[in-house]
Tab-separated table of C-alpha atoms and ligand atoms in Angstrom:
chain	number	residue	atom	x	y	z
A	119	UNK	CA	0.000	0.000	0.000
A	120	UNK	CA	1.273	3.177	-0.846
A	121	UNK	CA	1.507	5.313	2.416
A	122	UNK	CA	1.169	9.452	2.366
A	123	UNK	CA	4.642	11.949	2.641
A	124	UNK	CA	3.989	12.199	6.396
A	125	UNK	CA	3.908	8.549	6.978
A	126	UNK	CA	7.327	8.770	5.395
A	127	UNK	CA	8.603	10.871	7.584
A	128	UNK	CA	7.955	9.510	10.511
A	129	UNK	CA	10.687	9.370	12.820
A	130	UNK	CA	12.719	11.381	10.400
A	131	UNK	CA	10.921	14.729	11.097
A	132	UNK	CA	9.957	16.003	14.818
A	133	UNK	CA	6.611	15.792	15.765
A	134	UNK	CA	5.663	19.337	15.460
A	135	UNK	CA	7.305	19.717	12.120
A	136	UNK	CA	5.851	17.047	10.754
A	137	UNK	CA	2.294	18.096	11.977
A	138	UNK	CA	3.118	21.372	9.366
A	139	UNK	CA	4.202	19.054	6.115
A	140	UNK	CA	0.954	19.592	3.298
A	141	UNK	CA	-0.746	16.974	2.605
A	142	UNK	CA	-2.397	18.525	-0.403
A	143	UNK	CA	0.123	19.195	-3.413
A	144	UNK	CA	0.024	19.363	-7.300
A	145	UNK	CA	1.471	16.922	-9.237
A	146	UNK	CA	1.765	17.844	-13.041
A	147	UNK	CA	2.861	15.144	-15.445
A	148	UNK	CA	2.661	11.300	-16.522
A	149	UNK	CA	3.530	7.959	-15.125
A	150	UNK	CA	6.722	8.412	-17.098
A	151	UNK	CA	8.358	12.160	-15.560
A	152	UNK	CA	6.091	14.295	-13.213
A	153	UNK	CA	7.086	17.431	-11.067
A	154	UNK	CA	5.537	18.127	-7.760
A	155	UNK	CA	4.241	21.827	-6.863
A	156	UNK	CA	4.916	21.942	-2.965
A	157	UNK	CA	4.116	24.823	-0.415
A	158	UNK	CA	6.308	24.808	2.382
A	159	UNK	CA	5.586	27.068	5.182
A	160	UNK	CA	9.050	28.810	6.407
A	161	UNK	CA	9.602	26.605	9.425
A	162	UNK	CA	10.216	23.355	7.673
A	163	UNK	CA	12.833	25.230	5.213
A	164	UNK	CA	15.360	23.194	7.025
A	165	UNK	CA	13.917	20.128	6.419
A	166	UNK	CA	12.556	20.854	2.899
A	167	UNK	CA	15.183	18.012	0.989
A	168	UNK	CA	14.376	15.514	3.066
A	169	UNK	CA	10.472	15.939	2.614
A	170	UNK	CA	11.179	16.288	-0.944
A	171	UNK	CA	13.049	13.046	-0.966
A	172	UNK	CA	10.286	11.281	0.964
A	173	UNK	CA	7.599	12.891	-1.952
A	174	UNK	CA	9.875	11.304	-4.185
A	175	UNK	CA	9.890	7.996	-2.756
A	176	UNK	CA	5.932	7.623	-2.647
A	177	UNK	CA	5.654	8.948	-6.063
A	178	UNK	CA	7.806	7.191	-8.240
A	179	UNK	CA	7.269	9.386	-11.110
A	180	UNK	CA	8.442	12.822	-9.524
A	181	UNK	CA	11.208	13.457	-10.461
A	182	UNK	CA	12.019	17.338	-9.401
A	183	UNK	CA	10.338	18.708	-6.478
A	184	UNK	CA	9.367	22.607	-6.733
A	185	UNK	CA	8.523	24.429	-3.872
A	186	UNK	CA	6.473	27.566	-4.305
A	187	UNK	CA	7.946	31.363	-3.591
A	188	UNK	CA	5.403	33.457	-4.332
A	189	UNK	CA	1.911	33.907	-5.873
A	190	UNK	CA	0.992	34.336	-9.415
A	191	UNK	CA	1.709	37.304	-10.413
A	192	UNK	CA	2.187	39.655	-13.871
A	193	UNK	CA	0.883	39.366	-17.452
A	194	UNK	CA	1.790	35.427	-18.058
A	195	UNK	CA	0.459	34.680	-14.321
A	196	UNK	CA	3.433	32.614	-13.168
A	197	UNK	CA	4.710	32.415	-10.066
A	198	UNK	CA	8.561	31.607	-8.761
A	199	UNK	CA	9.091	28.193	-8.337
A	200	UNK	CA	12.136	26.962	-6.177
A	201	UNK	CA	13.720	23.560	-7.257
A	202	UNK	CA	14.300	21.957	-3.744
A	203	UNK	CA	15.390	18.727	-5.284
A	204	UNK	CA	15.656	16.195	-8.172
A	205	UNK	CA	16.130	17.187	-12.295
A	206	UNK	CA	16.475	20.857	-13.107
A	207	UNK	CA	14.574	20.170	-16.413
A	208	UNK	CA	11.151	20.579	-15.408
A	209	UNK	CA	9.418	19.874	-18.625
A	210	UNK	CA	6.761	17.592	-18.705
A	211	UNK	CA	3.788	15.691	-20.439
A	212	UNK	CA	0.717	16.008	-18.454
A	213	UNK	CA	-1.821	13.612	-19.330
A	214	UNK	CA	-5.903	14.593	-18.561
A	215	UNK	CA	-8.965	12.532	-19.455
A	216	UNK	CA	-7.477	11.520	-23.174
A	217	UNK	CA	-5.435	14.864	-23.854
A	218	UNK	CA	-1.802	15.684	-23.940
A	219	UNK	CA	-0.363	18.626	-22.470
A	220	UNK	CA	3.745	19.251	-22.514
A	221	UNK	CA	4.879	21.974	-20.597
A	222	UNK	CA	7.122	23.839	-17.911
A	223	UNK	CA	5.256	25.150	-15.277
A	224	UNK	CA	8.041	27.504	-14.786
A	225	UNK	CA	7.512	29.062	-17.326
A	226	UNK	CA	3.645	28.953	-18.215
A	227	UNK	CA	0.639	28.766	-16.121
A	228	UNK	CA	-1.455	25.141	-16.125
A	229	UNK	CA	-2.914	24.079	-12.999
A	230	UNK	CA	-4.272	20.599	-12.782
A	231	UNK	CA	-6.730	21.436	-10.512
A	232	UNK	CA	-8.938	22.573	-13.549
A	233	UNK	CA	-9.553	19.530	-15.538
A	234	UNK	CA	-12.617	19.272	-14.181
A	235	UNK	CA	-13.762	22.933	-15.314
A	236	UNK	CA	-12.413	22.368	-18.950
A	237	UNK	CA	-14.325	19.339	-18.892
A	238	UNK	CA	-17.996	21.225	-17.677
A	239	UNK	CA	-16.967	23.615	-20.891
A	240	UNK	CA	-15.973	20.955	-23.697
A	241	UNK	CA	-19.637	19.447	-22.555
A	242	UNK	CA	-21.493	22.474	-23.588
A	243	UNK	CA	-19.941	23.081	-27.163
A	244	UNK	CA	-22.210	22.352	-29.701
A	245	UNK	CA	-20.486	20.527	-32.888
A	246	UNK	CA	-19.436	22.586	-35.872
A	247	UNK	CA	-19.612	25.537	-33.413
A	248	UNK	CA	-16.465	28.066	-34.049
A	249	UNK	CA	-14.765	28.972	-30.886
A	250	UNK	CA	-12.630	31.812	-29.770
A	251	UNK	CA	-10.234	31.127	-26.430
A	252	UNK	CA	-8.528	34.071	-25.471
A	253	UNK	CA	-5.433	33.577	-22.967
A	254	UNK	CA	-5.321	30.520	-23.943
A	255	UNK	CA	-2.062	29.338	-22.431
A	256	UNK	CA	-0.939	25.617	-23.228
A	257	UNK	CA	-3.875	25.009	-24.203
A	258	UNK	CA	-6.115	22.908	-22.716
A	259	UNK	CA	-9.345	24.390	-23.078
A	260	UNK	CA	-9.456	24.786	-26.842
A	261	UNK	CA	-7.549	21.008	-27.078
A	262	UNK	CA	-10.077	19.388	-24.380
A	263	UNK	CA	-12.860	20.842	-26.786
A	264	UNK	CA	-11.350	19.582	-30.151
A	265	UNK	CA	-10.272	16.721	-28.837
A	266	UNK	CA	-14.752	15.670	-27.881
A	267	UNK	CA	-16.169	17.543	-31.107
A	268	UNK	CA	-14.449	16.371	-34.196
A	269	UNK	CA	-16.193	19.764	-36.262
A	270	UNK	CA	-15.704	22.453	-34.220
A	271	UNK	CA	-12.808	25.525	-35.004
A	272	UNK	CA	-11.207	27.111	-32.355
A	273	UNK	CA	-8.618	30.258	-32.397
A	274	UNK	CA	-6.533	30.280	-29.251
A	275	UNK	CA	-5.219	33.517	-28.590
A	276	UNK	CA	-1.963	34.204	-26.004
A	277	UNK	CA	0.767	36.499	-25.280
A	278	UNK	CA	3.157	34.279	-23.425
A	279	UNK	CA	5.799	33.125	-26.187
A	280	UNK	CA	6.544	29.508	-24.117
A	281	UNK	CA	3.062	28.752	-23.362
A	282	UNK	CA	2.085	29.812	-27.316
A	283	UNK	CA	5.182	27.648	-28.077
A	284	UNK	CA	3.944	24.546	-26.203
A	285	UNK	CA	0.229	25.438	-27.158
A	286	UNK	CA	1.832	24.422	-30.994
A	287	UNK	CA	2.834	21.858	-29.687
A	288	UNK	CA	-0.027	20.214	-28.081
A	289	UNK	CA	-2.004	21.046	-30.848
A	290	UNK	CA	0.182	18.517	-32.864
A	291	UNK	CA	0.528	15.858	-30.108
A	292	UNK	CA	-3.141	16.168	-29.590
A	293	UNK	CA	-3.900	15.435	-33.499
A	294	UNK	CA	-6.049	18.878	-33.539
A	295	UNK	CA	-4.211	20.481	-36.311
A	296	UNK	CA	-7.068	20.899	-38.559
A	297	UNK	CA	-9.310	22.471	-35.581
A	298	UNK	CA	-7.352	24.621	-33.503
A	299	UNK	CA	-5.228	27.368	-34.329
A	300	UNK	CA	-3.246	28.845	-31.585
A	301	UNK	CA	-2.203	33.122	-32.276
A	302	UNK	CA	0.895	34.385	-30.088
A	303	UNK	CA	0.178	37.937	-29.387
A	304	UNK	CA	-2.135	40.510	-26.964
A	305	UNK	CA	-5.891	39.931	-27.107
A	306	UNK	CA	-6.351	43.758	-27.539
A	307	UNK	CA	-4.566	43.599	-30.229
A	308	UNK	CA	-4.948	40.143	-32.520
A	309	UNK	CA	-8.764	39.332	-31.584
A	310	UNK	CA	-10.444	42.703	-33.325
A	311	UNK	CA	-8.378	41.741	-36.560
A	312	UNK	CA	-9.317	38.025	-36.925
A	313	UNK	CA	-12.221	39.081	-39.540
A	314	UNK	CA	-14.745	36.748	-38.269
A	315	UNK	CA	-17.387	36.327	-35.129
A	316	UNK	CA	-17.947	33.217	-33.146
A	317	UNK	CA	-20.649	31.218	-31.256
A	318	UNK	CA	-18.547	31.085	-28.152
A	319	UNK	CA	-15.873	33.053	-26.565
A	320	UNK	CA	-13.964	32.364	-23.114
A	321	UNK	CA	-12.076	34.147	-21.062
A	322	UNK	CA	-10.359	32.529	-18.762
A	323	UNK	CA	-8.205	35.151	-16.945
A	324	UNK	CA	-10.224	35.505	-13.577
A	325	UNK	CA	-7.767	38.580	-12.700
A	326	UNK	CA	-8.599	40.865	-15.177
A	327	UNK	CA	-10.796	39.595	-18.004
A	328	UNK	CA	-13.360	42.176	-17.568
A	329	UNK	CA	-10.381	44.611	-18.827
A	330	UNK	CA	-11.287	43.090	-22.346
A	331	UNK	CA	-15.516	42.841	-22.686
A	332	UNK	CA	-15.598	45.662	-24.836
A	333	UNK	CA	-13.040	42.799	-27.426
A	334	UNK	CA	-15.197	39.805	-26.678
A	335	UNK	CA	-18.512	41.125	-26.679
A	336	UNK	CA	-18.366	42.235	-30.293
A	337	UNK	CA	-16.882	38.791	-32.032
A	338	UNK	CA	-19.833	36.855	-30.350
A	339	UNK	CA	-22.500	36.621	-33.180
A	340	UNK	CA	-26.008	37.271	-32.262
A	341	UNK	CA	-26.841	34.800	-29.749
A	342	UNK	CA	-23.623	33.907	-29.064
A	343	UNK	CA	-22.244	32.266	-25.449
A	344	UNK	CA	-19.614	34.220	-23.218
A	345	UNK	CA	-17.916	32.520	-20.623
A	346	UNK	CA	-16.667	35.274	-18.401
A	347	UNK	CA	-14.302	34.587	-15.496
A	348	UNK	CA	-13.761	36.397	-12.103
A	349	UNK	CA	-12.481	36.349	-9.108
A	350	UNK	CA	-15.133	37.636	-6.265
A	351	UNK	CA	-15.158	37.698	-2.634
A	352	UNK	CA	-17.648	36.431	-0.478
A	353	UNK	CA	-20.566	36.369	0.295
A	354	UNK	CA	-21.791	38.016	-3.089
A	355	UNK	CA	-20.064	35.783	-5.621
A	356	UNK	CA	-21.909	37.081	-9.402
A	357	UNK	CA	-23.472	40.575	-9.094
A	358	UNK	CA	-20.363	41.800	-9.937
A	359	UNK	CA	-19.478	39.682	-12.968
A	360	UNK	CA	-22.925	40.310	-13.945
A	361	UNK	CA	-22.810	43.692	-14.089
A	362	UNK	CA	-19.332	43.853	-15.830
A	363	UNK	CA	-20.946	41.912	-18.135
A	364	UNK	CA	-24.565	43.712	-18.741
A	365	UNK	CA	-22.591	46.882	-18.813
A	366	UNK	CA	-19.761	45.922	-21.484
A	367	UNK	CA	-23.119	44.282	-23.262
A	368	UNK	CA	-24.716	47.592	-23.221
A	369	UNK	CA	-21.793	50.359	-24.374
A	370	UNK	CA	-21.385	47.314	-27.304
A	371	UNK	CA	-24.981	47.693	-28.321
A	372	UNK	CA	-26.179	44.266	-27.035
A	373	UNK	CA	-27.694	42.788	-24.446
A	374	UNK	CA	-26.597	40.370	-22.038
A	375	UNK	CA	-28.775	37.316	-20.306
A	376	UNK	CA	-26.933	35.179	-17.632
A	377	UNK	CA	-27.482	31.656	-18.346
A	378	UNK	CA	-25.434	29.900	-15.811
A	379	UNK	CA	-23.599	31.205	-12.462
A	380	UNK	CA	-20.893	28.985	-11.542
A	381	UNK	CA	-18.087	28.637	-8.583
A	382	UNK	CA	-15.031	27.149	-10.493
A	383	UNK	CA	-12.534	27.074	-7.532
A	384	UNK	CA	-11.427	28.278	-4.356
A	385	UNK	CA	-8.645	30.846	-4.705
A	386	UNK	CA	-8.295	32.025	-0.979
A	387	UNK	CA	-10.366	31.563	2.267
A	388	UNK	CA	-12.607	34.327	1.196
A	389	UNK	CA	-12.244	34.658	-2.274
A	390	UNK	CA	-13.531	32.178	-5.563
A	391	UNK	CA	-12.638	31.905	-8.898
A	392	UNK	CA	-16.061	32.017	-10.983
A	393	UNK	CA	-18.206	31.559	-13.976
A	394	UNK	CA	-20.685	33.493	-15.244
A	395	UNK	CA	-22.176	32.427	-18.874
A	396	UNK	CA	-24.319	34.629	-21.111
A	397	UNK	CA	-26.000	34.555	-24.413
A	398	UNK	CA	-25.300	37.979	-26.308
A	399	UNK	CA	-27.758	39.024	-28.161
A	400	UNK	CA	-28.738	42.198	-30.459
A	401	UNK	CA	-30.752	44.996	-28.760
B	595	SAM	C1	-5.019	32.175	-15.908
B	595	SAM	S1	-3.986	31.808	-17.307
B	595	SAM	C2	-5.017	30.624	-18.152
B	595	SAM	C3	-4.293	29.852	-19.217
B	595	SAM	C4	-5.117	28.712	-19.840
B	595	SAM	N1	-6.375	29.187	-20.384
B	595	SAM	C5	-5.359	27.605	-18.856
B	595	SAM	O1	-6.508	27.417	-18.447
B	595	SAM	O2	-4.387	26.925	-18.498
B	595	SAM	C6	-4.170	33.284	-18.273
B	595	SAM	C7	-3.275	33.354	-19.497
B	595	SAM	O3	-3.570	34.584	-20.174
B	595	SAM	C8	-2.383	35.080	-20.746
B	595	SAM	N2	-2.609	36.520	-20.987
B	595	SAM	C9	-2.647	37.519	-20.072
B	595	SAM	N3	-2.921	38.700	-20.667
B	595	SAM	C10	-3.066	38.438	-21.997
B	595	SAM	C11	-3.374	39.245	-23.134
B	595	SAM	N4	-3.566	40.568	-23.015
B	595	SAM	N5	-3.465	38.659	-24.347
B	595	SAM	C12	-3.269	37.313	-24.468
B	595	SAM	N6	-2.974	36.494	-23.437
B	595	SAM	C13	-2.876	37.044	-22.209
B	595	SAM	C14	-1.299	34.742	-19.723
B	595	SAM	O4	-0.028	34.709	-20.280
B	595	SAM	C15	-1.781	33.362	-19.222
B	595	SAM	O5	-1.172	32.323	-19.948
């Protein structure tokens, strides 16, 4: 049976240290080479290689342990990651539900935690529907889609140059060549001069997507689905999304009706990443 990190340490870590070892941590990769996303708390700095070791040992296919140094932060939303131990090349293949996802979470954002979320989306595409993903990282969202609806197009729009780079990629491993096509560049910029609307758009940038409505709203044909992302504290999770959205809706001309309110994840003890979907429609 394959025991837990703090099992492992037992004996090798006093009591009250070992009490502050997480038992919760990301693991991003296949059977074959997977790295491990840790958070260690400052008082178990001085035991951080031999916790890593012990991770190591009860997952066989970790092979560099990361700890985390800060939050996510700028454009790309990355955050510092610390290699406490094993292989300096960090590069992986993360495999989800049927897809393929190579990247280097030091240098891109992916979290595994949302497989789940790009599976609730892929669900709701209709086939032959064209799709617009804007900051789209690796990604996942527009390959999880093409990868359950053999007709659909999606444009995948991002202004990181390694997670464009490895969103090539996947699009290739994934076989989606003739569906997706990933854009390196600033939404501002590339998504007003793509010369075509879309039945759905997403947005998944929770910090800051309302900054760019007044792009998305006007490349959703009439009727067309946004999926709008946020961050919101409690306890009012969607009026504010909402009424981002009804008011970008409204300076565009159109006219906004929420079809779906949803709480994607939990980003701090107060604060949620959500959902909000609307159908945009002409006045
Ligand atoms: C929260 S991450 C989500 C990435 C991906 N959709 C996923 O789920 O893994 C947001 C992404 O938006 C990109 N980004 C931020 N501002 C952008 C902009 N103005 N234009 C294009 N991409 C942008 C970042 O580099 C980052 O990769």
């Amino acid at each position: 049976m394959r025991h837990d990190i703090r099992t492992e340490l037992r004996g090798v870590l006093p009591e009250e240290a070992l009490r502050l070892v997480p038992r919760a941590f990301d693991i991003i990769g296949s059977k074959q080479k997977a790295v491990a996303i840790i958070e260690l708390p400052e008082e178990l700095r001085e035991y951080e290689r031999q916790i890593a070791a012990a991770l190591m040992r009860v997952h066989k296919n970790v092979v560099s342990v990361l700890a985390k140094e800060s939050e996510r932060t700028g454009e790309f939303r990355i955050r510092d990651l610390r290699l406490v131990a094993g292989d300096p090349d960090t590069e992986v293949v993360h495999k989800e539900s049927g897809c393929l996802f190579k990247l280097d979470p030091r240098r891109v954002y992916f979290s595994p935690r949302e497989s789940a979320e790009r599976e609730r989306i892929a669900a709701k595409v209709g086939d032959g529907e064209s799709i617009l993903v804007m900051f789209s990282g690796v990604g996942p969202f527009p390959i999880c889609i093409a990868k359950r609806h053999e007709r659909v197009r999606a444009t995948a729009v991002e202004i990181n140059p390694h997670a464009h780079n490895y969103c090539v990629e996947n699009i290739h491993l994934n076989r989606v060549g003739d569906h997706v096509t990933a854009i390196l560049g600033d939404v501002r910029e590339i998504c007003p001069n793509l010369g075509e609307t879309f039945d759905r758009v997403l947005m998944p940038l929770p910090k800051g997507a309302h900054k760019f409505l007044d792009v998305a709203i006007p490349l959703l044909r009439d009727g067309g689905i946004l999926h709008f992302y946020h961050w919101a504290p409690e306890p009012d999770l969607f009026s504010q999304a909402e009424e981002l959205v009804a008011a970008a809706a409204e300076a565009c001309g159109r006219r906004a009706e929420v079809l779906e309110r949803v709480r994607v994840s939990q980003y701090s003890p107060r604060v949620w990443k959500i959902r909000v979907d609307a159908r945009i429609s002409a006045r």
